[in-house]
Coordinates of C-alpha atoms and ligand atoms in Angstrom, one line a residue:
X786 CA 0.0 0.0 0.0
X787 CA 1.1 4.1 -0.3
X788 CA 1.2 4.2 3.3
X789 CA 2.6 2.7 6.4
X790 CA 2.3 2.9 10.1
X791 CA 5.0 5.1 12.4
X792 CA 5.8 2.2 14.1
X793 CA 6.7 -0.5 11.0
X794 CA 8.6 2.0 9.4
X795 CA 11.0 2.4 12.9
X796 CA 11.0 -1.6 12.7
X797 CA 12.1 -2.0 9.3
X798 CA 14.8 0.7 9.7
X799 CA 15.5 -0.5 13.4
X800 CA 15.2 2.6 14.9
X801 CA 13.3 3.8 17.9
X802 CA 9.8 4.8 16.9
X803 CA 9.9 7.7 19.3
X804 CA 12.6 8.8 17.4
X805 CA 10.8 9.3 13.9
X806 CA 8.0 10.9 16.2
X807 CA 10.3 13.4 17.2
X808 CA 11.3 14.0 13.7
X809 CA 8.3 13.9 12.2
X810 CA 7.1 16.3 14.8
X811 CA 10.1 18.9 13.9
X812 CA 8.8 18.1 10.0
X813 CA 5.5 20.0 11.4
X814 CA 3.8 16.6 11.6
X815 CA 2.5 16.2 14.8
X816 CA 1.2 12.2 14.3
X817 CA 1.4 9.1 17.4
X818 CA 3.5 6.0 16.8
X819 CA 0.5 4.3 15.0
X820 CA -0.2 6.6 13.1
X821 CA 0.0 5.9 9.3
X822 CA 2.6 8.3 6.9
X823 CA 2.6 8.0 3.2
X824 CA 5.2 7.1 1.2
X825 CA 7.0 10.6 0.3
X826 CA 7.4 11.2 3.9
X827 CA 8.6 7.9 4.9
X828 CA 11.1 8.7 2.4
X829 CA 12.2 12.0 4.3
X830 CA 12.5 10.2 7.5
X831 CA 14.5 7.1 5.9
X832 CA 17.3 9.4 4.3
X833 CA 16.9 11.4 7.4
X834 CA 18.2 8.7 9.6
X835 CA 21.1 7.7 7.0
X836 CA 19.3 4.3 5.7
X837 CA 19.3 3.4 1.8
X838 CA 16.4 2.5 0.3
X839 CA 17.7 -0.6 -2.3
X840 CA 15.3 -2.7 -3.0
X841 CA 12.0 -2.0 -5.0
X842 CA 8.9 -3.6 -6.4
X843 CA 6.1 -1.7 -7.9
X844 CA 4.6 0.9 -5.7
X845 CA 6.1 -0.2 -2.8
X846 CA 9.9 0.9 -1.5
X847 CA 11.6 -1.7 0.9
X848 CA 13.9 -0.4 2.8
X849 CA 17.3 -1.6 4.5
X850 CA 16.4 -3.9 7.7
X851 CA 17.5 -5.0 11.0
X852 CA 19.3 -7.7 9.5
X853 CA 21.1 -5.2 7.2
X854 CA 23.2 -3.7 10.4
X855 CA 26.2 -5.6 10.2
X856 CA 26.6 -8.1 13.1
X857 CA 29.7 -6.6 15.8
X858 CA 31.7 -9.3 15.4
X859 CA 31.9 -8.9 11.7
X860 CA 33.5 -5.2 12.2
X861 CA 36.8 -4.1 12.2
X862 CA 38.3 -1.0 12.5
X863 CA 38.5 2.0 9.8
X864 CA 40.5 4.5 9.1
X865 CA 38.9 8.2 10.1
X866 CA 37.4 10.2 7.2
X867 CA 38.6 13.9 8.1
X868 CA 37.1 17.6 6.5
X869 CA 39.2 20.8 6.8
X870 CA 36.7 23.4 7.4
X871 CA 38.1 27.3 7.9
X872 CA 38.1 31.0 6.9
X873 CA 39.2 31.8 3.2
X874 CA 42.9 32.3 3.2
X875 CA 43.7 30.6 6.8
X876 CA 45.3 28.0 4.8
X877 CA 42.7 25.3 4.5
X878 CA 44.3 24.1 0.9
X879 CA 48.0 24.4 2.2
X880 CA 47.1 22.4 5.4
X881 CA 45.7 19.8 3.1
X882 CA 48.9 19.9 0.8
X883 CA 50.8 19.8 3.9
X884 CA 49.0 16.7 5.2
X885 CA 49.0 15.1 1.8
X886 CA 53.1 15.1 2.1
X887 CA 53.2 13.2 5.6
X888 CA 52.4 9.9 3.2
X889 CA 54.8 7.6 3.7
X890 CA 53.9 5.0 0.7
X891 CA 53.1 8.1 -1.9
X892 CA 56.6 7.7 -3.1
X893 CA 57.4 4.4 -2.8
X894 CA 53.6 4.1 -4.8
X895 CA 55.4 5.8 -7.7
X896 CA 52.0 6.9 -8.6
X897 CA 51.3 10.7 -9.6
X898 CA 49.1 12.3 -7.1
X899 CA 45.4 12.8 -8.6
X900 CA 42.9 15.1 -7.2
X901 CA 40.0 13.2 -6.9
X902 CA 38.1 14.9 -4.7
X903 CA 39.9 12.6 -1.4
X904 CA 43.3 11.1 -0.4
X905 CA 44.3 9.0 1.7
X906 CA 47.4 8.7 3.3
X907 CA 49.3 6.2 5.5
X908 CA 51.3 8.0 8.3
X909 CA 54.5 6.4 10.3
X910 CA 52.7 4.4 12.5
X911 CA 51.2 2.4 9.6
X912 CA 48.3 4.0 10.3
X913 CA 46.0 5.7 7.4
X914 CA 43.9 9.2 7.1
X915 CA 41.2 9.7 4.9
X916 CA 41.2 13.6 3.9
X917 CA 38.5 14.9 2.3
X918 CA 39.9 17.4 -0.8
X919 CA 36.8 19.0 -1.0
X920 CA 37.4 21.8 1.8
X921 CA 34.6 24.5 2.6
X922 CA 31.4 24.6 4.2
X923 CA 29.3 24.0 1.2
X924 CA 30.4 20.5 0.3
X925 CA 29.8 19.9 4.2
X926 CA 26.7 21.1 4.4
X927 CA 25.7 20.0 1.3
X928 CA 26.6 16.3 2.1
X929 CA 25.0 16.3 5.0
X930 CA 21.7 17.8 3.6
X931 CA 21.9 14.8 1.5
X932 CA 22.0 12.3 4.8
X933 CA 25.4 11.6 3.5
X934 CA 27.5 12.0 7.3
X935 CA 30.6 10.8 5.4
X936 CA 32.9 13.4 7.9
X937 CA 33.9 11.8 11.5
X938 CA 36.3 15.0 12.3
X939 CA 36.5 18.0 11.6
X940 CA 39.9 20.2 11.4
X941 CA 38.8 23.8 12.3
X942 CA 41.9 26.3 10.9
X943 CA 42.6 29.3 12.4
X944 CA 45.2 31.9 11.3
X945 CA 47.2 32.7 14.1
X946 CA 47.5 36.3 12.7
X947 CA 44.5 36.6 12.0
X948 CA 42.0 35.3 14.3
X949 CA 38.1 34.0 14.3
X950 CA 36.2 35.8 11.1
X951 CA 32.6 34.9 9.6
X952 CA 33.7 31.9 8.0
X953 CA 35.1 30.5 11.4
X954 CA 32.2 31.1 12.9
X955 CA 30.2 29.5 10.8
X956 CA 32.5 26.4 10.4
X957 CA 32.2 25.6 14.0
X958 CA 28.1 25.9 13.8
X959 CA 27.8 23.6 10.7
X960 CA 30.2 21.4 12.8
X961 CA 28.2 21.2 15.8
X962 CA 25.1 20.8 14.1
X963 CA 26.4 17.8 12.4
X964 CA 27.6 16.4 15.8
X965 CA 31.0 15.9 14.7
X966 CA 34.2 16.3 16.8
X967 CA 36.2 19.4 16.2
X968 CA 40.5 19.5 16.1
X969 CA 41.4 23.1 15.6
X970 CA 44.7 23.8 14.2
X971 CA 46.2 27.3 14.8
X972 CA 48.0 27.9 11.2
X973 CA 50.5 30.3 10.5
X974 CA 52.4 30.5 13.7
X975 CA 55.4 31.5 11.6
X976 CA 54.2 34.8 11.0
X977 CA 55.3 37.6 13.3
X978 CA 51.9 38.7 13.8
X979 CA 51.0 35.3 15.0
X980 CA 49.0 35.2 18.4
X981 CA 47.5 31.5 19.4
X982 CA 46.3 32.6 22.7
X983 CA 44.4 35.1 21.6
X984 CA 42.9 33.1 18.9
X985 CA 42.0 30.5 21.9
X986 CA 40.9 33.1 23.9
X987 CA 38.1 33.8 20.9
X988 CA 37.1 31.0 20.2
X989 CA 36.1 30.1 24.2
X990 CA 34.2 33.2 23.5
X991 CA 32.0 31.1 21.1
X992 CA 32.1 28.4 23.3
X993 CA 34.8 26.2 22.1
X994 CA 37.0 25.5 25.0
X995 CA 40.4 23.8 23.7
X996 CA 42.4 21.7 26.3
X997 CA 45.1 25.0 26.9
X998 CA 41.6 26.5 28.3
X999 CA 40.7 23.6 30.4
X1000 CA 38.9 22.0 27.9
X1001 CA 38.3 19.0 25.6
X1002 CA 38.9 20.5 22.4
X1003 CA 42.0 19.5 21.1
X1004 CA 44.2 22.2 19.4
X1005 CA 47.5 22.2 17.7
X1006 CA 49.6 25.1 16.6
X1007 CA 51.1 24.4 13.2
X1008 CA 52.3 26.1 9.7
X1009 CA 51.5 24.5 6.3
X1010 CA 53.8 26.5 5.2
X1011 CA 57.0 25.8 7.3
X1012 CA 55.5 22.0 7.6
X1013 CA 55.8 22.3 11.4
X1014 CA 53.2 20.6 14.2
X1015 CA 52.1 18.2 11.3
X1016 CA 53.0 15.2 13.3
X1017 CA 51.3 16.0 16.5
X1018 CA 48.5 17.6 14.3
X1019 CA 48.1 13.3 12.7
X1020 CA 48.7 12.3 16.5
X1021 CA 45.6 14.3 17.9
X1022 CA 43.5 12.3 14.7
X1023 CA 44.5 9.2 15.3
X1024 CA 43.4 9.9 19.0
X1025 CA 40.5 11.3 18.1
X1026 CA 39.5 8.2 16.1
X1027 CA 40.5 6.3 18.4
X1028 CA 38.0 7.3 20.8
X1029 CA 35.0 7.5 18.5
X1030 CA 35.9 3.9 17.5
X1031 CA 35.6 3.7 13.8
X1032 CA 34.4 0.4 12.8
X1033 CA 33.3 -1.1 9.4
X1034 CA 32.4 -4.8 8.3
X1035 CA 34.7 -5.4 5.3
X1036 CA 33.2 -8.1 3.9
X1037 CA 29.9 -8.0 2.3
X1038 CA 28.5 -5.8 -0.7
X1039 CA 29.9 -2.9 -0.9
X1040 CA 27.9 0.5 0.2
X1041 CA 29.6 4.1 -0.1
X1042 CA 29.1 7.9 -1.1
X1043 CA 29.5 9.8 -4.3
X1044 CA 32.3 12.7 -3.4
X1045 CA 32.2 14.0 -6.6
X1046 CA 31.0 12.9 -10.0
X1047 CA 32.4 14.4 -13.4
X1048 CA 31.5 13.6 -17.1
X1049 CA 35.5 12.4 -18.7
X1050 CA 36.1 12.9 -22.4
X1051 CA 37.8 10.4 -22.9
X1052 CA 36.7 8.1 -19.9
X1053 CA 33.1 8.6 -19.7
X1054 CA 31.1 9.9 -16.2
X1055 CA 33.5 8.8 -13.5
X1056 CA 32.7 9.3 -9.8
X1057 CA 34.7 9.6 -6.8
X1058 CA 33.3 6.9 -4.6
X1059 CA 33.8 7.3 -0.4
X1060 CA 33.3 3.1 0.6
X1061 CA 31.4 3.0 3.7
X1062 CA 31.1 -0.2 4.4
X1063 CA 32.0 -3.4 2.4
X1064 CA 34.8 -3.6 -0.3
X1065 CA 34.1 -2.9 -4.2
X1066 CA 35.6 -4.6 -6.4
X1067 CA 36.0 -5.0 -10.2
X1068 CA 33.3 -6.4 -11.8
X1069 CA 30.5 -5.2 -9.3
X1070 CA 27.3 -4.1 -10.6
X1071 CA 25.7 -1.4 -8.6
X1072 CA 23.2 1.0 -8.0
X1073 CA 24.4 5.1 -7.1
X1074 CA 21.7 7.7 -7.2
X1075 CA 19.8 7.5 -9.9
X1076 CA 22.4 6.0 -12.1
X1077 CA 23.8 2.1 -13.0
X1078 CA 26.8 0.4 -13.5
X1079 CA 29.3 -2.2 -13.1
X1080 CA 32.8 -1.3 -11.9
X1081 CA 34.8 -1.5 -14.7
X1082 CA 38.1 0.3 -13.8
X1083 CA 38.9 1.8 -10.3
X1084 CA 41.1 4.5 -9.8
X1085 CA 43.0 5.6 -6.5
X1086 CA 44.4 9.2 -5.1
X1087 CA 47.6 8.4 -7.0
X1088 CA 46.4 7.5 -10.3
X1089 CA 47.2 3.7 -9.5
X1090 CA 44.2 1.1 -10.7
X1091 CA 42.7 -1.1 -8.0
X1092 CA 40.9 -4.1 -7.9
X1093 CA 39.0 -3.7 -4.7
X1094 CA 38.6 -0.6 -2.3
X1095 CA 37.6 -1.1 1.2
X1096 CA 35.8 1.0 4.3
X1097 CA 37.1 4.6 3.9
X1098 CA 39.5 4.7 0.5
X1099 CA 38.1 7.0 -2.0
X1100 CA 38.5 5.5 -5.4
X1101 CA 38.0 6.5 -8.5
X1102 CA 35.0 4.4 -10.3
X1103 CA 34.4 3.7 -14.1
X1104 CA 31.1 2.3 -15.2
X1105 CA 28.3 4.2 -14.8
X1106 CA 25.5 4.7 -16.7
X1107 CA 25.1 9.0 -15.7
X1108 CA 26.9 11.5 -13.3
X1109 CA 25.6 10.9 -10.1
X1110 CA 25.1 13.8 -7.6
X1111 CA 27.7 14.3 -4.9
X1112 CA 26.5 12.8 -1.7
X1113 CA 24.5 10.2 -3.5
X1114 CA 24.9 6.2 -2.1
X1115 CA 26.1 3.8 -4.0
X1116 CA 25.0 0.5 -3.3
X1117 CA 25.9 -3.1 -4.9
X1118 CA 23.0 -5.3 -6.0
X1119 CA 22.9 -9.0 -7.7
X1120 CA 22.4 -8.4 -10.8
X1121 CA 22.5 -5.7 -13.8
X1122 CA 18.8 -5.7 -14.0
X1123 CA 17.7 -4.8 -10.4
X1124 CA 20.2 -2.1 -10.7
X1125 CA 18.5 -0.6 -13.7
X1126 CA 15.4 -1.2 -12.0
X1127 CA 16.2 0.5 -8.6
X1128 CA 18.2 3.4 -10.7
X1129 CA 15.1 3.7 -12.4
X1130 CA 12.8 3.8 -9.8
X1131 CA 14.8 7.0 -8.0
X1132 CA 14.6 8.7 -11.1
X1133 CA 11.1 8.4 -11.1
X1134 CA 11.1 9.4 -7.7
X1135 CA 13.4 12.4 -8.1
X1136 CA 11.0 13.7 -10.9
X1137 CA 7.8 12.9 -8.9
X1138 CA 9.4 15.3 -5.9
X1139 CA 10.4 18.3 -8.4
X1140 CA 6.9 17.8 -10.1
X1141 CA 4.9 18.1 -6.9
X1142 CA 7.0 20.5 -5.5
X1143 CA 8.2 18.9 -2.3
X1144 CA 11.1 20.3 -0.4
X1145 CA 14.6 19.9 -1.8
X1146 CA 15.5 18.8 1.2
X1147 CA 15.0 18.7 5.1
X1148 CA 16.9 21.9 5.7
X1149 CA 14.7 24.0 3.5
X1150 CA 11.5 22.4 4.7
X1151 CA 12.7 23.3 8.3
X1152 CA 13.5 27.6 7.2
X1153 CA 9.9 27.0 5.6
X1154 CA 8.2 25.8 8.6
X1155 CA 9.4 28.2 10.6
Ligands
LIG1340 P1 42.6 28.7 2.0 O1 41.8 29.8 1.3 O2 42.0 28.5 3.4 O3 42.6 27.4 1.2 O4 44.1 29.2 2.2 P2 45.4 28.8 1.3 O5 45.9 27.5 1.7 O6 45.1 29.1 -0.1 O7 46.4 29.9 1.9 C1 46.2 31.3 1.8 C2 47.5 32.0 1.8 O8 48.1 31.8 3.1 C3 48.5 31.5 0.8 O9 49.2 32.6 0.3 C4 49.4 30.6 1.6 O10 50.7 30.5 1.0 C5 49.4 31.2 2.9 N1 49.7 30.3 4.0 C6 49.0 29.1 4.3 N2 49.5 28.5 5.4 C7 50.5 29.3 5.8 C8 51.4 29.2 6.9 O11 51.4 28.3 7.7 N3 52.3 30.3 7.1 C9 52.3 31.3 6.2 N4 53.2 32.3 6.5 N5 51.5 31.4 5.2 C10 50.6 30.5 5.0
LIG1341 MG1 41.7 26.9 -0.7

């Protein structure tokens, strides 16, 4: 049927039903647990809560189930997926370069560095980083619109010599909003004019307390230029991750998020795939957005094919069908005709919303509620 109860819907995604009340409440729909919701809404609230919706028949949308949530014992850990966020001109692209040079395989590779949107990089302790190359508050916010929550950390940049300015500001809000854990690196300290205490001093004023201020923010003074407090800056990750225990179940079909997407003259679309779970391999057929494909080539950060890409490497993926949307999941399925199927079945659904004029997103239905 075109509708279905509060109550099923938070069983087949396995979430609390009081949960999707509460949602559904701040959506301006004030409705009890059994309660029926049609099917555009359920929609809303199953992106809203980060589930995919894979598998269709007719008129009805089935979405991911209990059984879906990998099992603990099948999870191992992943490396961190990491966004610089900052003022314009604090150094958010030079901090990235920066970072991008503490890779201890990049030369040994012998690959040429490619800017695919994210790298990865494997620092001394054999550990690995996933940056996102995509820096800016857009992208973030963007994503996140989307229900893709690909960032676990943030990397707030200050300039020392300059201090907190609009952008700052609005970094740390879109951060906190998003629930993520915040590192703030002071940049610049070169510079004569460089002050890090005052810069720690403002941003307690906006309530971010870093550890020198008795706090549990960590912070770091570095300079992408000069290439100094890059190693304690990786350290203060890697402890970060550590605590938010980054875990992924390798083996099963692989799920992940479109970073960017591009149409290639000579390659075709291509998309820059983020794996979330799972590993992707060669050969897969999948679904991602409201395109199709099978993998036919993948591509890493150093311009070196793969044959399979686990939990958090950004690869490069040939195949598809379209350009996909950045933020859009990608999902494997068994064969090349339920993917055309379920690609087919978004599309629909994408038109359906613009047609009927439903909110882009939640965001923008929130600013029009209000
Ligand atoms: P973005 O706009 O945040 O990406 O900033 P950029 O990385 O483009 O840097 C802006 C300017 O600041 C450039 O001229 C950089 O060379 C300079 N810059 C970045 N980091 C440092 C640093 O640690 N020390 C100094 N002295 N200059 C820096
Ligand atoms: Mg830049």
């Amino acid at each position: 049927p075109d509708t279905i109860t509060v109550q099923e819907l938070a069983n087949r995604m396995a979430e609390r039903g009081a949960d999707l009340v509460k949602s559904l409440f701040k959506m301006g729909m004030p409705v009890t647990i059994n309660q029926s919701i049609d099917q555009d809404t359920a929609e809303l609230l199953v992106e809203e809560f980060g589930h995919n919706i894979t598998r269709v028949s007719d008129s009805d949308v089935e979405i991911d189930t209990a059984a879906d949530v990998d099992a603990s014992e099948t999870l191992l850990p992943r490396p961190p997926v990491v966004t610089i966020m900052g003022h314009v001109d604090h150094g958010k692209t030079s901090l990235l370069d920066a970072l991008r040079g503490t890779d201890v395989v990049a030369g040994e590779a012998g690959g040429i560095t490619q800017h695919i949107g994210a790298y990865q990089v494997t620092v001394k302790s054999g550990e690995k980083i996933t940056f996102l190359d995509t820096p800016g508050h857009e992208a973030f916010t963007e994503m996140r619109q989307r229900g893709a929550n690909v960032t676990d950390i943030v990397i707030l940049v200050v300039a020392a010599d300059d201090g907190l300015k609009p952008q700052t500001i609005e970094a740390i809000n879109h951060t906190r909003a998003a629930g993520v854990p915040m590192i703030v690196a002071i940049n610049k300290i070169d510079k004569s004019g460089a002050n890090a205490q005052k810069v720690r001093e403002e941003l307690l004023q906006h309530n971010v307390q870093v550890e020198a201020m008795s706090g549990d923010v960590q912070d770091v003074e570095v300079s992408a230029l000069k290439k100094t407090g890059l190693d304690e800056l990786v350290e203060k990750i890697l402890l970060q991750a550590e605590l938010l225990e980054l875990k992924a179940n390798p083996d099963r079909d692989a799920e992940g998020t479109v970073i960017e997407a591009k149409l290639d003259k000579g390659r075709g679309p291509v998309a820059t795939v983020l794996v979330r779970r799972g590993t992707l391999r060669v050969g897969d057929i999948f679904v991602v957005g409201g395109e199709s494909g099978k993998v036919r080539a993948m591509v890493n950060d150093k311009g070196q094919q793969i044959k399979e890409a686990g939990p958090s490497l950004p690869v490069e993926v040939l195949g598809l069908s379209g350009t996909p949307g950045a933020g859009d999941p990608l999902s494997v399925v068994e064969n090349e005709a339920r993917a055309r199927e379920v690609a087919a079945y978004r599309q629909q659904l994408a038109t359906d919303k613009r047609t009927t004029h439903a909110p882009a997103n939640l965001e923008s239905m929130f600013s029009a509620l209000k």
